[in-house]
N, CA, C and O of each residue as an XYZ file, in Angstrom:
624
protein
N     119.352     97.349     91.113
C     118.439     98.153     91.901
C     117.357     97.234     92.477
O     116.831     96.360     91.788
N     117.044     97.449     93.734
C     116.032     96.630     94.407
C     114.714     97.406     94.501
O     114.700     98.623     94.317
N     113.611     96.711     94.786
C     112.343     97.417     94.992
C     112.426     98.463     96.112
O     111.758     99.494     96.044
N     113.232     98.204     97.126
C     113.385     99.165     98.234
C     114.004    100.468     97.726
O     113.535    101.553     98.069
N     115.033    100.367     96.928
C     115.692    101.559     96.405
C     114.768    102.286     95.434
O     114.691    103.514     95.448
N     114.069    101.534     94.595
C     113.111    102.169     93.678
C     112.043    102.932     94.455
O     111.663    104.035     94.064
N     111.561    102.358     95.544
C     110.535    103.009     96.367
C     111.051    104.336     96.932
O     110.341    105.342     96.921
N     112.278    104.325     97.417
C     112.872    105.547     97.974
C     113.062    106.611     96.891
O     112.794    107.791     97.117
N     113.521    106.188     95.731
C     113.706    107.140     94.635
C     112.376    107.731     94.189
O     112.286    108.934     93.947
N     111.346    106.902     94.077
C     110.017    107.390     93.680
C     109.482    108.405     94.682
O     108.809    109.365     94.307
N     109.783    108.187     95.957
C     109.289    109.071     97.012
C     110.138    110.341     97.146
O     109.741    111.280     97.835
N     111.286    110.372     96.502
C     112.151    111.540     96.594
C     112.794    111.712     97.950
O     113.093    112.831     98.367
N     113.005    110.611     98.638
C     113.565    110.629     99.993
C     115.095    110.612     99.932
O     115.679    109.933     99.087
N     115.729    111.351    100.818
C     117.192    111.331    100.930
C     117.613    110.026    101.597
O     117.110    109.675    102.665
N     118.538    109.313    100.961
C     119.032    108.060    101.523
C     120.430    107.793    100.981
O     120.860    108.403    100.003
N     121.127    106.877    101.629
C     122.451    106.453    101.182
C     122.473    104.931    101.138
O     121.854    104.266    101.969
N     123.182    104.395    100.173
C     123.307    102.941    100.016
C     124.714    102.537    100.433
O     125.697    103.166    100.042
N     124.794    101.479    101.232
C     126.081    100.955    101.686
C     126.139     99.473    101.341
O     125.278     98.695    101.753
N     127.164     99.088    100.580
C     127.333     97.683    100.212
C     128.531     97.098    100.939
O     129.483     97.804    101.269
N     128.468     95.814    101.180
C     129.592     95.093    101.767
C     129.552     93.661    101.249
O     128.524     93.195    100.757
N     130.672     92.976    101.363
C     130.761     91.592    100.902
C     130.068     90.689    101.916
O     130.528     90.541    103.049
N     128.974     90.096    101.503
C     128.214     89.203    102.388
C     128.902     87.846    102.472
O     129.302     87.281    101.454
N     129.035     87.333    103.673
C     129.579     85.995    103.906
C     128.413     85.020    104.013
O     127.631     85.103    104.960
N     128.281     84.093    103.058
C     127.145     83.163    103.087
C     127.112     82.257    104.323
O     126.092     81.624    104.594
N     128.196     82.190    105.058
C     128.254     81.351    106.259
C     127.800     82.075    107.527
O     127.705     81.464    108.591
N     127.519     83.373    107.414
C     127.174     84.146    108.615
C     125.828     83.707    109.186
O     124.874     83.502    108.436
N     125.746     83.561    110.504
C     124.472     83.179    111.120
C     123.600     84.391    111.487
O     122.405     84.237    111.739
N     124.192     85.590    111.519
C     123.462     86.782    111.962
C     123.675     87.905    110.950
O     124.717     88.562    110.955
N     122.694     88.122    110.089
C     122.825     89.081    108.996
C     122.970     90.518    109.498
O     123.792     91.274    108.979
N     122.189     90.893    110.488
C     122.273     92.254    111.016
C     123.616     92.543    111.649
O     124.194     93.607    111.430
N     124.118     91.599    112.434
C     125.420     91.775    113.072
C     126.519     91.847    112.021
O     127.498     92.574    112.189
N     126.357     91.098    110.944
C     127.333     91.154    109.853
C     127.395     92.569    109.276
O     128.483     93.083    109.014
N     126.244     93.197    109.076
C     126.197     94.575    108.554
C     126.868     95.536    109.524
O     127.628     96.409    109.105
N     126.595     95.386    110.814
C     127.205     96.235    111.845
C     128.721     96.166    111.747
O     129.399     97.193    111.711
N     129.246     94.949    111.703
C     130.698     94.758    111.693
C     131.319     95.198    110.369
O     132.358     95.859    110.362
N     130.694     94.838    109.255
C     131.258     95.157    107.938
C     131.283     96.656    107.669
O     132.196     97.157    107.014
N     130.281     97.370    108.173
C     130.177     98.803    107.888
C     130.636     99.689    109.044
O     130.658    100.914    108.920
N     131.004     99.069    110.173
C     131.483     99.831    111.321
C     130.403    100.706    111.936
O     130.666    101.846    112.319
N     129.200    100.181    112.030
C     128.057    100.940    112.537
C     127.694    100.510    113.946
O     128.098     99.443    114.407
N     126.934    101.345    114.620
C     126.430    101.005    115.947
C     125.299     99.987    115.807
O     124.435    100.154    114.946
N     125.282     98.941    116.630
C     124.182     97.979    116.572
C     122.843     98.580    116.999
O     121.796     97.963    116.799
N     122.869     99.773    117.583
C     121.628    100.457    117.939
C     121.041    101.218    116.746
O     119.871    101.599    116.766
N     121.854    101.438    115.710
C     121.413    102.204    114.546
C     121.113    101.327    113.331
O     120.588    101.810    112.327
N     121.448    100.040    113.424
C     121.136     99.096    112.347
C     119.919     98.296    112.791
O     119.923     97.680    113.857
N     118.880     98.312    111.964
C     117.625     97.666    112.316
C     117.375     96.458    111.435
O     117.598     96.489    110.224
N     116.907     95.393    112.067
C     116.555     94.181    111.323
C     115.051     94.164    111.087
O     114.270     94.650    111.905
N     114.669     93.603    109.967
C     113.265     93.511    109.580
C     112.817     92.074    109.790
O     113.314     91.156    109.139
N     111.884     91.890    110.697
C     111.400     90.555    111.054
C     109.914     90.450    110.733
O     109.183     91.440    110.782
N     109.481     89.243    110.406
C     108.056     89.015    110.173
C     107.509     88.086    111.228
O     108.128     87.081    111.580
N     106.349     88.434    111.724
C     105.683     87.628    112.751
C     104.269     87.315    112.290
O     103.668     88.052    111.508
N     103.765     86.217    112.789
C     102.385     85.826    112.511
C     101.566     86.152    113.757
O     101.896     85.722    114.862
N     100.503     86.911    113.564
C      99.643     87.343    114.671
C      98.444     86.422    114.778
O      97.734     86.193    113.799
N      98.223     85.893    115.977
C      97.098     84.987    116.248
C      97.030     83.845    115.241
O      95.944     83.371    114.905
N      98.191     83.404    114.761
C      98.249     82.287    113.828
C      97.698     82.609    112.448
O      97.534     81.708    111.626
N      97.414     83.857    112.185
C      96.768     84.249    110.926
C      97.628     85.221    110.128
O      98.479     84.808    109.340
N      97.404     86.490    110.334
C      98.010     87.535    109.503
C      99.475     87.783    109.867
O      99.921     87.543    110.989
N     100.194     88.275    108.862
C     101.597     88.614    109.065
C     101.743     90.090    109.409
O     100.932     90.923    109.007
N     102.779     90.388    110.151
C     103.128     91.767    110.486
C     104.637     91.916    110.396
O     105.379     90.948    110.562
N     105.082     93.133    110.133
C     106.501     93.443    110.041
C     106.927     94.146    111.329
O     106.259     95.071    111.790
N     108.033     93.704    111.897
C     108.605     94.331    113.088
C     110.029     94.767    112.744
O     110.818     93.977    112.224
N     110.350     96.013    113.033
C     111.674     96.560    112.733
C     112.317     96.948    114.057
O     111.870     97.879    114.727
N     113.378     96.222    114.430
C     114.029     96.420    115.728
C     115.541     96.511    115.554
O     116.088     95.993    114.580
N     116.219     97.166    116.494
C     117.678     97.275    116.390
C     118.358     95.906    116.477
O     117.851     94.983    117.115
N     119.498     95.800    115.830
C     120.297     94.577    115.881
C     120.725     94.289    117.318
O     120.911     93.131    117.691
N     120.880     95.336    118.120
C     121.328     95.182    119.515
C     120.255     94.598    120.422
O     120.518     94.346    121.598
N     119.064     94.380    119.905
C     117.943     93.894    120.724
C     117.266     92.714    120.041
O     117.575     92.363    118.902
N     116.343     92.118    120.766
C     115.518     91.070    120.166
C     114.074     91.571    120.140
O     113.717     92.517    120.842
N     113.269     90.931    119.333
C     111.864     91.306    119.219
C     111.097     90.749    120.410
O     111.173     89.556    120.702
N     110.364     91.608    121.090
C     109.489     91.205    122.186
C     108.144     90.843    121.562
O     107.345     91.724    121.246
N     107.899     89.558    121.386
C     106.684     89.101    120.698
C     105.409     89.474    121.448
O     104.384     89.740    120.820
N     105.453     89.499    122.762
C     104.279     89.904    123.539
C     103.959     91.372    123.306
O     102.796     91.747    123.156
N     105.003     92.204    123.276
C     104.794     93.633    123.028
C     104.269     93.862    121.613
O     103.420     94.727    121.397
N     104.765     93.098    120.660
C     104.272     93.215    119.290
C     102.802     92.825    119.219
O     102.008     93.516    118.581
N     102.435     91.734    119.863
C     101.034     91.297    119.862
C     100.146     92.389    120.462
O      99.098     92.709    119.900
N     100.551     92.957    121.589
C      99.772     94.034    122.213
C      99.612     95.216    121.259
O      98.513     95.746    121.092
N     100.715     95.620    120.640
C     100.693     96.776    119.739
C      99.795     96.530    118.527
O      99.189     97.456    117.988
N      99.721     95.268    118.111
C      98.931     94.914    116.925
C      97.489     94.543    117.264
O      96.691     94.259    116.371
N      97.160     94.547    118.552
C      95.805     94.178    118.962
C      95.541     92.691    118.810
O      94.411     92.269    118.565
N      96.594     91.902    118.959
C      96.481     90.448    118.838
C      96.696     89.802    120.202
O      97.232     90.423    121.119
N      96.272     88.552    120.323
C      96.485     87.822    121.577
C      97.898     87.276    121.663
O      98.491     87.232    122.741
N      98.447     86.850    120.499
C      99.811     86.330    120.517
C     100.483     86.561    119.170
O      99.831     86.740    118.141
N     101.798     86.551    119.219
C     102.612     86.693    118.020
C     103.704     85.635    118.065
O     104.227     85.311    119.132
N     104.038     85.109    116.916
C     105.119     84.132    116.786
C     105.901     84.476    115.525
O     105.354     85.043    114.580
N     107.166     84.133    115.519
C     107.969     84.399    114.332
C     107.378     83.635    113.145
O     106.971     82.481    113.274
N     107.340     84.292    112.006
C     106.818     83.681    110.784
C     107.838     82.695    110.223
O     109.041     82.839    110.443
N     107.357     81.711    109.511
C     108.238     80.784    108.807
C     108.979     81.557    107.724
O     108.427     82.486    107.133
N     110.213     81.180    107.465
C     111.030     81.876    106.461
C     110.344     81.889    105.097
O     110.350     82.913    104.413
N     109.764     80.784    104.700
C     109.106     80.713    103.392
C     107.936     81.693    103.313
O     107.712     82.314    102.274
N     107.194     81.831    104.405
C     106.070     82.776    104.430
C     106.577     84.218    104.348
O     105.993     85.053    103.657
N     107.661     84.498    105.057
C     108.240     85.843    105.039
C     108.733     86.191    103.631
O     108.504     87.297    103.141
N     109.395     85.260    103.002
C     109.918     85.494    101.658
C     108.791     85.675    100.651
O     108.861     86.553     99.791
N     107.768     84.864    100.750
C     106.625     84.949     99.831
C     105.902     86.286     99.980
O     105.529     86.898     98.980
N     105.701     86.742    101.202
C     104.950     87.981    101.454
C     105.741     89.233    101.068
O     105.163     90.226    100.627
N     107.060     89.180    101.236
C     107.862     90.377    100.994
C     108.509     90.424     99.612
O     108.762     91.502     99.074
N     108.773     89.260     99.047
C     109.501     89.213     97.781
C     111.004     89.269     97.968
O     111.750     89.352     96.993
N     111.453     89.224     99.210
C     112.877     89.262     99.528
C     113.287     87.953    100.199
O     112.451     87.235    100.748
N     114.610     87.647    100.145
C     115.117     86.467    100.826
C     115.466     86.830    102.272
O     115.813     87.974    102.566
N     115.371     85.857    103.157
C     115.743     86.057    104.557
C     117.191     86.543    104.600
O     118.058     86.019    103.900
N     117.431     87.542    105.424
C     118.751     88.157    105.501
C     118.859     89.364    104.594
O     119.825     90.123    104.666
N     117.863     89.539    103.740
C     117.833     90.685    102.842
C     116.449     91.293    102.779
O     116.128     92.020    101.839
N     115.619     90.997    103.783
C     114.252     91.532    103.785
C     114.292     93.001    104.194
O     114.707     93.355    105.297
N     113.848     93.831    103.273
C     113.766     95.264    103.540
C     112.345     95.604    103.969
O     111.398     94.964    103.512
N     112.177     96.595    104.833
C     110.818     97.026    105.178
C     110.181     97.829    104.048
O     108.983     98.110    104.075
N     110.990     98.197    103.056
C     110.532     99.018    101.936
C     110.363     98.171    100.682
O     111.138     97.244    100.444
N     109.353     98.489     99.882
C     109.184     97.828     98.600
C     108.745     96.378     98.674
O     109.032     95.598     97.766
N     108.059     96.010     99.733
C     107.587     94.634     99.870
C     106.425     94.362     98.920
O     105.691     95.276     98.544
N     106.266     93.094     98.535
C     105.188     92.700     97.627
C     103.814     92.973     98.215
O     102.916     93.449     97.520
N     103.655     92.670     99.500
C     102.379     92.892    100.181
C     102.539     94.022    101.193
O     103.578     94.143    101.843
N     101.522     94.831    101.318
C     101.534     95.890    102.339
C     101.048     95.255    103.643
O      99.881     94.882    103.763
N     101.933     95.140    104.598
C     101.612     94.509    105.879
C     101.641     95.549    106.994
O     102.310     96.577    106.881
N     100.917     95.275    108.059
C     100.998     96.129    109.247
C     102.456     96.135    109.691
O     103.085     95.083    109.807
N     102.986     97.331    109.938
C     104.408     97.474    110.247
C     104.578     98.228    111.556
O     103.882     99.206    111.826
N     105.522     97.750    112.364
C     105.788     98.310    113.678
C     107.288     98.585    113.794
O     108.108     97.683    113.623
N     107.632     99.835    114.086
C     109.022    100.269    114.214
C     109.300    100.541    115.686
O     108.553    101.259    116.350
N     110.391     99.954    116.187
C     110.715    100.170    117.598
C     110.937    101.646    117.878
O     111.576    102.352    117.097
N     110.407    102.097    118.991
C     110.446    103.507    119.380
C     111.861    104.048    119.537
O     112.053    105.263    119.486
N     112.854    103.189    119.727
C     114.238    103.667    119.854
C     114.705    104.360    118.579
O     115.655    105.142    118.620
N     114.062    104.091    117.459
C     114.433    104.727    116.187
C     114.233    106.233    116.245
O     114.930    106.986    115.566
N     113.290    106.661    117.047
C     112.941    108.075    117.141
C     114.109    108.942    117.618
O     114.151    110.137    117.324
N     115.048    108.354    118.346
C     116.176    109.109    118.890
C     117.330    109.251    117.895
O     118.301    109.956    118.169
N     117.227    108.590    116.752
C     118.317    108.570    115.782
C     118.111    109.591    114.671
O     116.981    109.855    114.262
N     119.196    110.155    114.193
C     119.132    111.034    113.033
C     118.945    110.222    111.760
O     118.201    110.604    110.857
N     119.650    109.078    111.712
C     119.548    108.139    110.595
C     119.621    106.732    111.153
O     120.281    106.472    112.159
N     118.935    105.841    110.483
C     119.053    104.429    110.831
C     119.342    103.663    109.555
O     119.209    104.194    108.453
N     119.739    102.410    109.716
C     120.082    101.560    108.579
C     119.146    100.352    108.561
O     118.902     99.728    109.593
N     118.635    100.036    107.392
C     117.806     98.846    107.190
C     118.307     98.140    105.938
O     119.051     98.713    105.142
N     117.897     96.906    105.778
C     118.298     96.156    104.598
C     117.806     96.858    103.339
O     116.706     97.409    103.295
N     118.648     96.819    102.329
C     118.302     97.416    101.049
C     117.609     96.460    100.103
O     117.309     96.821     98.965
N     117.349     95.242    100.559
C     116.616     94.305     99.729
C     117.428     93.125     99.235
O     116.932     92.304     98.464
N     118.664     93.036     99.673
C     119.468     91.847     99.422
C     120.577     91.793    100.463
O     120.934     92.806    101.064
N     121.105     90.614    100.662
C     122.196     90.456    101.627
C     123.399     91.260    101.150
O     123.765     91.208     99.976
N     124.008     92.002    102.065
C     125.162     92.820    101.726
C     124.814     94.214    101.255
O     125.668     94.918    100.716
N     123.564     94.628    101.451
C     123.127     95.952    101.006
C     122.302     96.607    102.108
O     121.259     96.087    102.506
N     122.773     97.745    102.594
C     122.065     98.490    103.634
C     121.703     99.875    103.116
O     122.417    100.453    102.296
N     120.591    100.395    103.603
C     120.134    101.733    103.257
C     120.097    102.557    104.537
O     119.577    102.107    105.559
N     120.651    103.766    104.477
C     120.586    104.710    105.596
C     119.560    105.776    105.243
O     119.592    106.351    104.155
N     118.651    106.030    106.176
C     117.631    107.059    105.959
C     117.117    107.567    107.292
O     117.401    106.988    108.341
N     116.365    108.643    107.247
C     115.784    109.208    108.467
C     114.657    108.305    108.955
O     113.866    107.816    108.148
N     114.574    108.077    110.261
C     113.497    107.241    110.798
C     112.108    107.735    110.397
O     111.219    106.928    110.126
N     111.917    109.049    110.357
C     110.603    109.592    109.988
C     110.238    109.219    108.553
O     109.070    108.971    108.257
N     111.228    109.178    107.664
C     110.959    108.776    106.280
C     110.589    107.298    106.208
O     109.670    106.914    105.485
N     111.310    106.478    106.962
C     110.982    105.050    106.996
C     109.569    104.846    107.527
O     108.793    104.065    106.976
N     109.250    105.545    108.583
C     107.924    105.426    109.190
C     106.838    105.857    108.197
O     105.818    105.182    108.055
N     107.058    106.952    107.530
C     106.061    107.464    106.579
C     105.879    106.519    105.390
O     104.748    106.256    104.982
N     106.966    106.014    104.837
C     106.881    105.182    103.642
C     106.334    103.782    103.903
O     105.773    103.155    103.005
N     106.494    103.296    105.118
C     105.990    101.956    105.453
C     104.659    102.005    106.195
O     103.993    100.983    106.356
N     104.274    103.202    106.648
C     103.062    103.310    107.463
C     103.259    102.702    108.839
O     102.296    102.308    109.496
N     104.511    102.627    109.273
C     104.834    101.976    110.549
C     104.302    102.750    111.745
O     104.285    103.981    111.761
N     103.872    101.996    112.738
C     103.527    102.564    114.044
C     104.773    102.506    114.903
O     105.449    101.479    114.952
N     105.082    103.600    115.578
C     106.235    103.683    116.458
C     105.826    103.165    117.838
O     105.026    103.792    118.533
N     106.380    102.020    118.225
C     106.035    101.375    119.499
C     107.269    100.712    120.101
O     108.243    100.443    119.396
N     107.226    100.455    121.379
C     108.338     99.757    122.026
C     108.133     98.250    121.867
O     107.287     97.647    122.527
N     108.925     97.662    120.978
C     108.798     96.216    120.706
C     110.145     95.503    120.828
O     110.233     94.301    120.579
N     111.195     96.238    121.209
C     112.520     95.635    121.351
C     112.763     95.284    122.814
O     112.359     96.003    123.728
N     113.433     94.157    123.001
C     113.803     93.723    124.343
C     115.323     93.645    124.377
O     115.937     93.014    123.518
N     115.917     94.277    125.356
C     117.394     94.278    125.456
C     117.858     93.334    126.519
O     119.061     93.202    126.745
């Protein structure tokens, strides 16, 4: 059991867990989940960490089918600029390894931004806290449990 799953259970939220055999050679963890589970890349969301104005970290949750628009994230966060966080910083702040970073159950509570495309979905999938583990839940539950702001931060 991961901290993400414990968080969902504590909150009494409806969710489903999907496991698949992770290939350690894969270069794209989100795409691996899409292919292994036969899901739409618009419904599987990756959890990314960015550094705002060279200082604080923020969490960005965007579909696998898109990339993170760092300028849009900076605007949404009230920052001048955003850059991808170093992997070591992301792992230290969340308690998860890269490729298995869940937006739920992180060690530190960080400002979180969920791409607005999630609003159109009945369920979305996010990492369950380790590589090869995905959680399906309602976007509204994810937003509520993470305190995420719903904003357009994905670039297609």
